[in-house]
């Protein structure tokens, strides 16, 4: 399998770029989250959710709409993304149920300060994290007893890796992890009760870890 190439940009900064990401990303609607939404529904967890790397808040609002009994804390490293998310959440009139926070998943103190959650989840963000192992530790620590950690991200498939393009999507594929690499992070952390699945259209994957 080709070597992982770290993505140049860790975060999308700048009000305009963040706004643009929110608009273009929102256009794909629920399609890009199909498997995640199905899995989260099947978990049937109520209470308080934590989303990490929440970006423009598209997914947080979808999950809040699908699950009227949950409240969500949505964290992102980029203050500009958090501003876009706040606007989007206000437009959807969900500001009473979704709280936005600026924070780094790699910062143990910040993550600890957020409290404990019934479900901690993340989409399309893992491949950006500088230290995935310690970030996963922080996320799992934020899961309440009997709660779940759910991570959804791209997978480094060779048939997209070698496309001679420099689009953000291909760069993200090159920066993403293989299932055995992700499994290695969880094993090193002693999180044995986990399941990794490759998802249609095969450059997607999920990890579910139970506490
Ligand atoms: C590709 S975007 C995905 C956004 C959103 N989850 C979605 O599905 O559209 C990756 C997001 O992860 C955030 N991010 C990257 N590194 C992070 C970190 N260390 N802690 C928190 N968020 C991070 C970025 O700022 C960006 O908003």
CSV table of C-alpha atoms and ligand atoms in Angstrom, one decimal:
chain,number,residue,atom,x,y,z
A,1,UNK,CA,0.0,0.0,0.0
A,2,UNK,CA,1.4,3.4,-0.9
A,3,UNK,CA,2.8,5.6,1.9
A,4,UNK,CA,0.7,8.0,3.7
A,5,UNK,CA,1.3,11.6,2.8
A,6,UNK,CA,0.3,14.2,5.4
A,7,UNK,CA,-2.1,16.8,4.2
A,8,UNK,CA,-0.5,20.3,4.0
A,9,UNK,CA,-3.4,22.1,5.7
A,10,UNK,CA,-4.6,20.9,9.0
A,11,UNK,CA,-7.5,23.3,9.2
A,12,UNK,CA,-9.5,25.4,6.8
A,13,UNK,CA,-9.0,28.9,8.0
A,14,UNK,CA,-10.4,32.2,6.7
A,15,UNK,CA,-14.0,33.3,6.8
A,16,UNK,CA,-14.4,33.0,3.1
A,17,UNK,CA,-12.8,29.5,2.7
A,18,UNK,CA,-14.8,28.2,5.7
A,19,UNK,CA,-18.0,29.7,4.3
A,20,UNK,CA,-17.2,28.1,0.8
A,21,UNK,CA,-16.5,24.7,2.4
A,22,UNK,CA,-19.9,24.9,4.3
A,23,UNK,CA,-21.8,25.7,1.1
A,24,UNK,CA,-20.1,23.2,-1.2
A,25,UNK,CA,-20.1,20.5,1.4
A,26,UNK,CA,-23.8,21.0,2.3
A,27,UNK,CA,-24.7,20.4,-1.3
A,28,UNK,CA,-23.8,16.7,-1.0
A,29,UNK,CA,-26.5,16.5,1.7
A,30,UNK,CA,-27.0,13.2,3.5
A,31,UNK,CA,-25.4,11.1,0.8
A,32,UNK,CA,-21.9,11.6,2.2
A,33,UNK,CA,-23.0,10.6,5.7
A,34,UNK,CA,-25.4,7.8,4.6
A,35,UNK,CA,-23.6,4.9,6.4
A,36,UNK,CA,-22.8,7.1,9.4
A,37,UNK,CA,-26.4,8.2,9.9
A,38,UNK,CA,-27.6,4.6,9.6
A,39,UNK,CA,-25.0,3.3,12.1
A,40,UNK,CA,-25.7,6.1,14.6
A,41,UNK,CA,-29.4,5.5,14.4
A,42,UNK,CA,-28.8,1.7,15.0
A,43,UNK,CA,-26.8,2.6,18.1
A,44,UNK,CA,-30.0,4.1,19.6
A,45,UNK,CA,-28.2,6.3,22.1
A,46,UNK,CA,-29.9,9.2,23.7
A,47,UNK,CA,-28.5,12.0,25.8
A,48,UNK,CA,-25.5,14.1,25.0
A,49,UNK,CA,-23.3,13.7,21.9
A,50,UNK,CA,-19.8,15.2,21.2
A,51,UNK,CA,-18.8,15.8,17.5
A,52,UNK,CA,-15.1,16.5,16.9
A,53,UNK,CA,-13.9,18.3,13.8
A,54,UNK,CA,-17.5,19.4,13.2
A,55,UNK,CA,-16.5,21.9,10.5
A,56,UNK,CA,-19.5,23.9,9.2
A,57,UNK,CA,-22.0,22.0,11.4
A,58,UNK,CA,-23.8,20.3,8.5
A,59,UNK,CA,-23.7,16.8,10.2
A,60,UNK,CA,-24.4,18.1,13.7
A,61,UNK,CA,-27.7,19.7,12.5
A,62,UNK,CA,-28.6,16.5,10.5
A,63,UNK,CA,-28.1,14.4,13.6
A,64,UNK,CA,-30.0,16.8,15.8
A,65,UNK,CA,-32.9,16.7,13.4
A,66,UNK,CA,-32.9,12.9,13.1
A,67,UNK,CA,-32.7,12.5,16.9
A,68,UNK,CA,-34.9,15.1,18.6
A,69,UNK,CA,-33.9,13.9,22.1
A,70,UNK,CA,-30.2,14.5,21.9
A,71,UNK,CA,-28.1,17.6,22.5
A,72,UNK,CA,-24.7,18.0,20.8
A,73,UNK,CA,-21.4,19.7,21.6
A,74,UNK,CA,-19.7,20.5,18.3
A,75,UNK,CA,-15.9,21.1,18.5
A,76,UNK,CA,-13.6,22.4,15.8
A,77,UNK,CA,-10.0,23.6,15.7
A,78,UNK,CA,-10.8,26.4,13.3
A,79,UNK,CA,-12.5,29.5,14.8
A,80,UNK,CA,-13.7,30.5,11.3
A,81,UNK,CA,-15.4,27.1,10.9
A,82,UNK,CA,-17.0,27.5,14.3
A,83,UNK,CA,-18.4,30.9,13.2
A,84,UNK,CA,-19.8,29.3,10.0
A,85,UNK,CA,-21.3,26.4,12.1
A,86,UNK,CA,-22.9,28.8,14.5
A,87,UNK,CA,-24.6,30.6,11.7
A,88,UNK,CA,-25.8,27.4,10.1
A,89,UNK,CA,-27.1,26.1,13.5
A,90,UNK,CA,-29.0,29.4,14.0
A,91,UNK,CA,-30.5,29.2,10.6
A,92,UNK,CA,-31.8,25.7,11.5
A,93,UNK,CA,-33.0,27.1,14.8
A,94,UNK,CA,-31.1,24.4,16.7
A,95,UNK,CA,-29.0,26.7,18.9
A,96,UNK,CA,-30.7,25.4,22.0
A,97,UNK,CA,-29.5,21.9,21.3
A,98,UNK,CA,-26.1,22.4,19.6
A,99,UNK,CA,-23.3,24.2,21.3
A,100,UNK,CA,-20.2,25.1,19.4
A,101,UNK,CA,-16.7,25.1,20.9
A,102,UNK,CA,-13.3,26.0,19.5
A,103,UNK,CA,-10.9,23.2,20.5
A,104,UNK,CA,-8.2,20.8,19.5
A,105,UNK,CA,-8.9,17.1,19.8
A,106,UNK,CA,-5.2,16.6,20.6
A,107,UNK,CA,-5.5,18.8,23.7
A,108,UNK,CA,-6.2,16.4,26.6
A,109,UNK,CA,-7.1,19.3,29.0
A,110,UNK,CA,-9.6,20.9,26.6
A,111,UNK,CA,-11.2,17.6,25.8
A,112,UNK,CA,-11.4,16.7,29.5
A,113,UNK,CA,-13.1,20.0,30.2
A,114,UNK,CA,-15.9,19.2,27.8
A,115,UNK,CA,-17.2,16.4,30.1
A,116,UNK,CA,-18.5,12.9,29.3
A,117,UNK,CA,-20.8,11.9,26.5
A,118,UNK,CA,-23.1,9.1,25.5
A,119,UNK,CA,-21.7,9.2,21.9
A,120,UNK,CA,-18.5,10.8,20.7
A,121,UNK,CA,-18.3,10.9,16.9
A,122,UNK,CA,-16.3,12.4,14.1
A,123,UNK,CA,-16.5,12.6,10.3
A,124,UNK,CA,-13.8,13.3,7.7
A,125,UNK,CA,-11.4,14.7,10.4
A,126,UNK,CA,-9.2,11.9,11.6
A,127,UNK,CA,-6.8,12.2,8.6
A,128,UNK,CA,-6.1,15.8,9.7
A,129,UNK,CA,-5.0,15.0,13.3
A,130,UNK,CA,-1.3,15.5,14.1
A,131,UNK,CA,-1.2,12.7,16.7
A,132,UNK,CA,-4.1,10.3,16.0
A,133,UNK,CA,-3.3,7.9,18.8
A,134,UNK,CA,-3.4,10.5,21.6
A,135,UNK,CA,-6.5,12.1,19.9
A,136,UNK,CA,-8.3,8.8,20.0
A,137,UNK,CA,-7.3,8.4,23.6
A,138,UNK,CA,-8.8,11.8,24.4
A,139,UNK,CA,-12.0,10.9,22.5
A,140,UNK,CA,-12.4,7.6,24.3
A,141,UNK,CA,-11.8,9.2,27.6
A,142,UNK,CA,-14.8,11.5,26.8
A,143,UNK,CA,-17.1,8.5,26.3
A,144,UNK,CA,-19.3,7.8,29.3
A,145,UNK,CA,-19.6,4.2,30.7
A,146,UNK,CA,-21.7,2.2,28.2
A,147,UNK,CA,-21.2,4.9,25.6
A,148,UNK,CA,-19.7,4.6,22.1
A,149,UNK,CA,-16.9,6.2,20.1
A,150,UNK,CA,-17.7,6.4,16.3
A,151,UNK,CA,-15.1,7.6,13.8
A,152,UNK,CA,-15.9,7.9,10.1
A,153,UNK,CA,-13.2,8.8,7.6
A,154,UNK,CA,-11.7,8.2,4.2
A,155,UNK,CA,-9.5,5.2,3.4
A,156,UNK,CA,-6.2,5.2,1.5
A,157,UNK,CA,-7.2,3.2,-1.5
A,158,UNK,CA,-4.5,2.8,-4.2
A,159,UNK,CA,-6.9,3.4,-7.1
A,160,UNK,CA,-7.6,6.9,-5.9
A,161,UNK,CA,-4.1,7.5,-4.4
A,162,UNK,CA,-2.4,7.3,-7.8
A,163,UNK,CA,-4.8,9.7,-9.7
A,164,UNK,CA,-2.5,12.4,-11.0
A,165,UNK,CA,-4.6,15.2,-9.5
A,166,UNK,CA,-4.0,17.6,-6.7
A,167,UNK,CA,-7.5,18.1,-5.6
A,168,UNK,CA,-8.3,18.5,-1.9
A,169,UNK,CA,-10.2,15.2,-2.1
A,170,UNK,CA,-7.2,13.2,-3.5
A,171,UNK,CA,-4.9,14.8,-1.0
A,172,UNK,CA,-7.2,13.7,1.8
A,173,UNK,CA,-7.2,10.1,0.4
A,174,UNK,CA,-3.4,10.2,0.5
A,175,UNK,CA,-3.5,11.5,4.0
A,176,UNK,CA,-6.0,8.9,5.3
A,177,UNK,CA,-5.3,5.7,7.1
A,178,UNK,CA,-5.6,2.0,6.3
A,179,UNK,CA,-7.8,-0.1,8.6
A,180,UNK,CA,-4.7,-1.9,10.0
A,181,UNK,CA,-3.1,1.4,10.9
A,182,UNK,CA,-6.3,2.5,12.7
A,183,UNK,CA,-6.6,-0.9,14.4
A,184,UNK,CA,-3.0,-0.4,15.6
A,185,UNK,CA,-3.9,2.9,17.3
A,186,UNK,CA,-6.8,1.3,19.1
A,187,UNK,CA,-4.8,-1.8,20.1
A,188,UNK,CA,-1.9,0.3,21.5
A,189,UNK,CA,-4.5,2.2,23.6
A,190,UNK,CA,-5.9,-1.1,24.9
A,191,UNK,CA,-9.3,-0.4,23.3
A,192,UNK,CA,-10.0,-3.9,22.2
A,193,UNK,CA,-13.8,-3.8,22.0
A,194,UNK,CA,-13.8,-2.1,18.6
A,195,UNK,CA,-14.9,-2.9,15.0
A,196,UNK,CA,-13.5,-1.4,11.8
A,197,UNK,CA,-15.6,-1.6,8.6
A,198,UNK,CA,-15.0,-0.6,5.0
A,199,UNK,CA,-18.0,1.2,3.6
A,200,UNK,CA,-19.5,1.7,0.2
A,201,UNK,CA,-18.0,3.3,-2.0
A,202,UNK,CA,-14.9,1.5,-0.6
A,203,UNK,CA,-12.8,4.6,0.1
A,204,UNK,CA,-14.8,5.1,3.3
A,205,UNK,CA,-14.5,3.4,6.7
A,206,UNK,CA,-15.8,3.5,10.2
A,207,UNK,CA,-14.6,2.5,13.6
A,208,UNK,CA,-17.0,1.8,16.4
A,209,UNK,CA,-15.6,1.3,19.9
A,210,UNK,CA,-17.7,0.4,22.9
A,211,UNK,CA,-16.9,1.3,26.5
B,1,LIG,C1,-12.6,17.9,6.1
B,1,LIG,S1,-13.2,18.9,7.4
B,1,LIG,C2,-14.6,17.9,7.9
B,1,LIG,C3,-15.7,18.7,8.6
B,1,LIG,C4,-17.0,18.0,8.9
B,1,LIG,N1,-16.8,17.0,9.9
B,1,LIG,C5,-17.7,17.5,7.7
B,1,LIG,O1,-18.1,16.3,7.7
B,1,LIG,O2,-17.8,18.2,6.8
B,1,LIG,C6,-12.1,18.5,8.7
B,1,LIG,C7,-12.4,19.4,10.0
B,1,LIG,O3,-11.6,18.9,11.0
B,1,LIG,C8,-11.1,20.0,11.8
B,1,LIG,N2,-9.9,19.7,12.5
B,1,LIG,C9,-8.7,19.4,12.0
B,1,LIG,N3,-7.8,19.1,12.9
B,1,LIG,C10,-8.5,19.2,14.1
B,1,LIG,C11,-8.2,19.0,15.5
B,1,LIG,N4,-6.9,18.7,15.8
B,1,LIG,N5,-9.1,19.2,16.4
B,1,LIG,C12,-10.4,19.6,16.1
B,1,LIG,N6,-10.8,19.8,14.8
B,1,LIG,C13,-9.9,19.5,13.8
B,1,LIG,C14,-10.9,21.1,10.7
B,1,LIG,O4,-10.8,22.4,11.2
B,1,LIG,C15,-12.1,20.8,9.7
B,1,LIG,O5,-13.2,21.6,10.1
